[in-house]
Amino acid sequence: VPQGLSVRPLRTALETAFGSRATFAKSASDVASEPGAYILAIAIDRPLTLAAGRFAGAQLSPGWYLYAGSAKGPGGIRARVARHMRADKRPHWHIDHVTPCAQRLLAVGFSAGHECDLVEKLRAVPSFTVPIPGFGSSDCASCASHFLRWDRSIRA
Ligand SMILES: [Zn+2]
């Protein structure tokens, strides 16, 4: 793992937003199967240019990105996170164009949580910024995006 993509400083920023009970899971089996919301932490280790859809041509520089989503269906958060972590899925959401390029993919589940609340708490931490306005939040009228970049040069 390149030093720039160590999860430790990101974990500190996550704790600033949610407290120490929020911990990253490496596997979907470590998150709850209840309905709620979740955060995916996505490490990109090389520049990524989105190729498809409304955001084609948008560029992501290497680093950590967080995506907040909701999981209300059967299997709850665990089933949704498991889908995100599968390599062979058919792209459906914006984020499906990013996750296949992830060098690391981690998840935090929030039982009974709501994705916009997660975004609001993250955005209260200055080091979480919006790289692509509108990305991942087509269904949301209130958030600038449900996809955030963690800028380690900005002090949490
Ligand atoms: Zn929202």
GROMACS .gro file of C-alpha atoms and ligand atoms in nm:
model
  157
    1VAL     CA    1   0.000   0.000   0.000
    2PRO     CA    2   0.150   0.335  -0.102
    3GLN     CA    3   0.198   0.554   0.200
    4GLY     CA    4  -0.040   0.815   0.062
    5LEU     CA    5  -0.326   0.567   0.077
    6SER     CA    6  -0.282   0.458   0.438
    7VAL     CA    7  -0.623   0.442   0.603
    8ARG     CA    8  -0.503   0.564   0.944
    9PRO     CA    9  -0.531   0.943   0.890
   10LEU     CA   10  -0.864   0.893   0.710
   11ARG     CA   11  -0.989   0.698   1.013
   12THR     CA   12  -0.903   0.998   1.230
   13ALA     CA   13  -1.108   1.226   1.003
   14LEU     CA   14  -1.399   0.977   1.015
   15GLU     CA   15  -1.385   0.979   1.396
   16THR     CA   16  -1.396   1.360   1.389
   17ALA     CA   17  -1.727   1.333   1.202
   18PHE     CA   18  -1.888   1.038   1.381
   19GLY     CA   19  -1.694   0.953   1.695
   20SER     CA   20  -1.491   0.642   1.766
   21ARG     CA   21  -1.782   0.397   1.721
   22ALA     CA   22  -1.757   0.445   1.342
   23THR     CA   23  -1.503   0.193   1.217
   24PHE     CA   24  -1.412   0.076   0.868
   25ALA     CA   25  -1.494  -0.284   0.772
   26LYS     CA   26  -1.294  -0.460   0.502
   27SER     CA   27  -1.571  -0.704   0.420
   28ALA     CA   28  -1.949  -0.677   0.381
   29SER     CA   29  -1.989  -0.958   0.635
   30ASP     CA   30  -1.864  -0.714   0.900
   31VAL     CA   31  -2.149  -0.465   0.851
   32ALA     CA   32  -2.507  -0.502   0.976
   33SER     CA   33  -2.777  -0.664   0.760
   34GLU     CA   34  -3.029  -0.408   0.886
   35PRO     CA   35  -3.168  -0.126   0.674
   36GLY     CA   36  -2.989   0.205   0.699
   37ALA     CA   37  -2.708   0.393   0.534
   38TYR     CA   38  -2.339   0.339   0.478
   39ILE     CA   39  -2.017   0.507   0.379
   40LEU     CA   40  -1.782   0.350   0.129
   41ALA     CA   41  -1.418   0.455   0.149
   42ILE     CA   42  -1.255   0.417  -0.190
   43ALA     CA   43  -0.882   0.445  -0.248
   44ILE     CA   44  -0.776   0.541  -0.601
   45ASP     CA   45  -0.404   0.494  -0.658
   46ARG     CA   46  -0.380   0.648  -1.007
   47PRO     CA   47  -0.561   0.931  -1.188
   48LEU     CA   48  -0.906   0.819  -1.300
   49THR     CA   49  -1.108   0.971  -1.585
   50LEU     CA   50  -1.475   0.877  -1.580
   51ALA     CA   51  -1.570   0.728  -1.915
   52ALA     CA   52  -1.948   0.691  -1.908
   53GLY     CA   53  -2.264   0.881  -1.836
   54ARG     CA   54  -2.335   1.240  -1.738
   55PHE     CA   55  -1.994   1.284  -1.575
   56ALA     CA   56  -1.784   1.144  -1.860
   57GLY     CA   57  -1.451   1.324  -1.872
   58ALA     CA   58  -1.449   1.418  -1.503
   59GLN     CA   59  -1.115   1.341  -1.345
   60LEU     CA   60  -1.031   1.208  -1.001
   61SER     CA   61  -0.680   1.243  -0.869
   62PRO     CA   62  -0.531   0.963  -0.658
   63GLY     CA   63  -0.642   0.952  -0.297
   64TRP     CA   64  -0.932   0.855  -0.074
   65TYR     CA   65  -1.295   0.922  -0.163
   66LEU     CA   66  -1.606   0.860   0.047
   67TYR     CA   67  -1.947   0.775  -0.091
   68ALA     CA   68  -2.260   0.785   0.124
   69GLY     CA   69  -2.550   0.563   0.019
   70SER     CA   70  -2.868   0.417   0.157
   71ALA     CA   71  -2.974   0.054   0.181
   72LYS     CA   72  -3.339  -0.005   0.253
   73GLY     CA   73  -3.389  -0.327   0.056
   74PRO     CA   74  -3.360  -0.697   0.145
   75GLY     CA   75  -3.033  -0.780   0.320
   76GLY     CA   76  -2.996  -0.420   0.431
   77ILE     CA   77  -2.659  -0.252   0.445
   78ARG     CA   78  -2.465  -0.578   0.420
   79ALA     CA   79  -2.624  -0.675   0.087
   80ARG     CA   80  -2.567  -0.331  -0.062
   81VAL     CA   81  -2.205  -0.313   0.052
   82ALA     CA   82  -2.147  -0.666  -0.081
   83ARG     CA   83  -2.269  -0.549  -0.421
   84HIS     CA   84  -2.037  -0.247  -0.415
   85MET     CA   85  -1.745  -0.476  -0.329
   86ARG     CA   86  -1.817  -0.720  -0.614
   87ALA     CA   87  -1.591  -0.670  -0.914
   88ASP     CA   88  -1.826  -0.815  -1.178
   89LYS     CA   89  -2.135  -0.597  -1.126
   90ARG     CA   90  -2.319  -0.425  -1.409
   91PRO     CA   91  -2.287  -0.044  -1.362
   92HIS     CA   92  -2.612   0.108  -1.232
   93TRP     CA   93  -2.517   0.403  -1.009
   94HIS     CA   94  -2.254   0.674  -1.071
   95ILE     CA   95  -2.035   0.517  -0.807
   96ASP     CA   96  -2.025   0.189  -1.003
   97HIS     CA   97  -1.785   0.361  -1.243
   98VAL     CA   98  -1.542   0.432  -0.958
   99THR     CA   99  -1.548   0.120  -0.739
  100PRO     CA  100  -1.401  -0.115  -1.005
  101CYS     CA  101  -1.091   0.109  -1.008
  102ALA     CA  102  -1.048   0.105  -0.630
  103GLN     CA  103  -0.720  -0.013  -0.488
  104ARG     CA  104  -0.890  -0.045  -0.148
  105LEU     CA  105  -1.259  -0.049  -0.061
  106LEU     CA  106  -1.383  -0.021   0.298
  107ALA     CA  107  -1.729   0.034   0.444
  108VAL     CA  108  -1.895   0.175   0.754
  109GLY     CA  109  -2.257   0.081   0.825
  110PHE     CA  110  -2.506   0.305   1.004
  111SER     CA  111  -2.818   0.108   1.101
  112ALA     CA  112  -3.130   0.325   1.060
  113GLY     CA  113  -2.904   0.600   0.922
  114HIS     CA  114  -2.977   0.833   0.631
  115GLU     CA  115  -2.716   0.910   0.365
  116CYS     CA  116  -2.777   1.286   0.362
  117ASP     CA  117  -2.714   1.303   0.739
  118LEU     CA  118  -2.385   1.119   0.683
  119VAL     CA  119  -2.285   1.367   0.411
  120GLU     CA  120  -2.376   1.660   0.637
  121LYS     CA  121  -2.161   1.527   0.922
  122LEU     CA  122  -1.869   1.459   0.689
  123ARG     CA  123  -1.893   1.802   0.532
  124ALA     CA  124  -1.863   1.959   0.877
  125VAL     CA  125  -1.502   1.833   0.863
  126PRO     CA  126  -1.306   2.074   0.639
  127SER     CA  127  -1.089   1.799   0.486
  128PHE     CA  128  -1.393   1.642   0.313
  129THR     CA  129  -1.461   1.831  -0.010
  130VAL     CA  130  -1.688   1.787  -0.316
  131PRO     CA  131  -1.484   1.682  -0.622
  132ILE     CA  132  -1.775   1.650  -0.870
  133PRO     CA  133  -2.095   1.842  -0.783
  134GLY     CA  134  -2.402   1.623  -0.834
  135PHE     CA  135  -2.209   1.298  -0.850
  136GLY     CA  136  -2.388   1.017  -0.666
  137SER     CA  137  -2.676   1.240  -0.558
  138SER     CA  138  -2.916   1.248  -0.856
  139ASP     CA  139  -3.211   1.173  -0.626
  140CYS     CA  140  -3.115   1.432  -0.365
  141ALA     CA  141  -3.222   1.796  -0.369
  142SER     CA  142  -3.025   1.905  -0.063
  143CYS     CA  143  -2.666   1.774  -0.086
  144ALA     CA  144  -2.402   1.907  -0.326
  145SER     CA  145  -2.294   1.546  -0.376
  146HIS     CA  146  -2.295   1.214  -0.195
  147PHE     CA  147  -1.936   1.159  -0.309
  148LEU     CA  148  -1.659   1.338  -0.121
  149ARG     CA  149  -1.286   1.359  -0.154
  150TRP     CA  150  -1.069   1.345   0.153
  151ASP     CA  151  -0.805   1.616   0.113
  152ARG     CA  152  -0.530   1.526   0.355
  153SER     CA  153  -0.365   1.865   0.309
  154ILE     CA  154  -0.663   2.027   0.487
  155ARG     CA  155  -0.645   1.983   0.861
  156ALA     CA  156  -0.946   1.798   1.007
  157ZN      ZN  157  -2.832   1.408   0.009
   0.00000   0.00000   0.00000
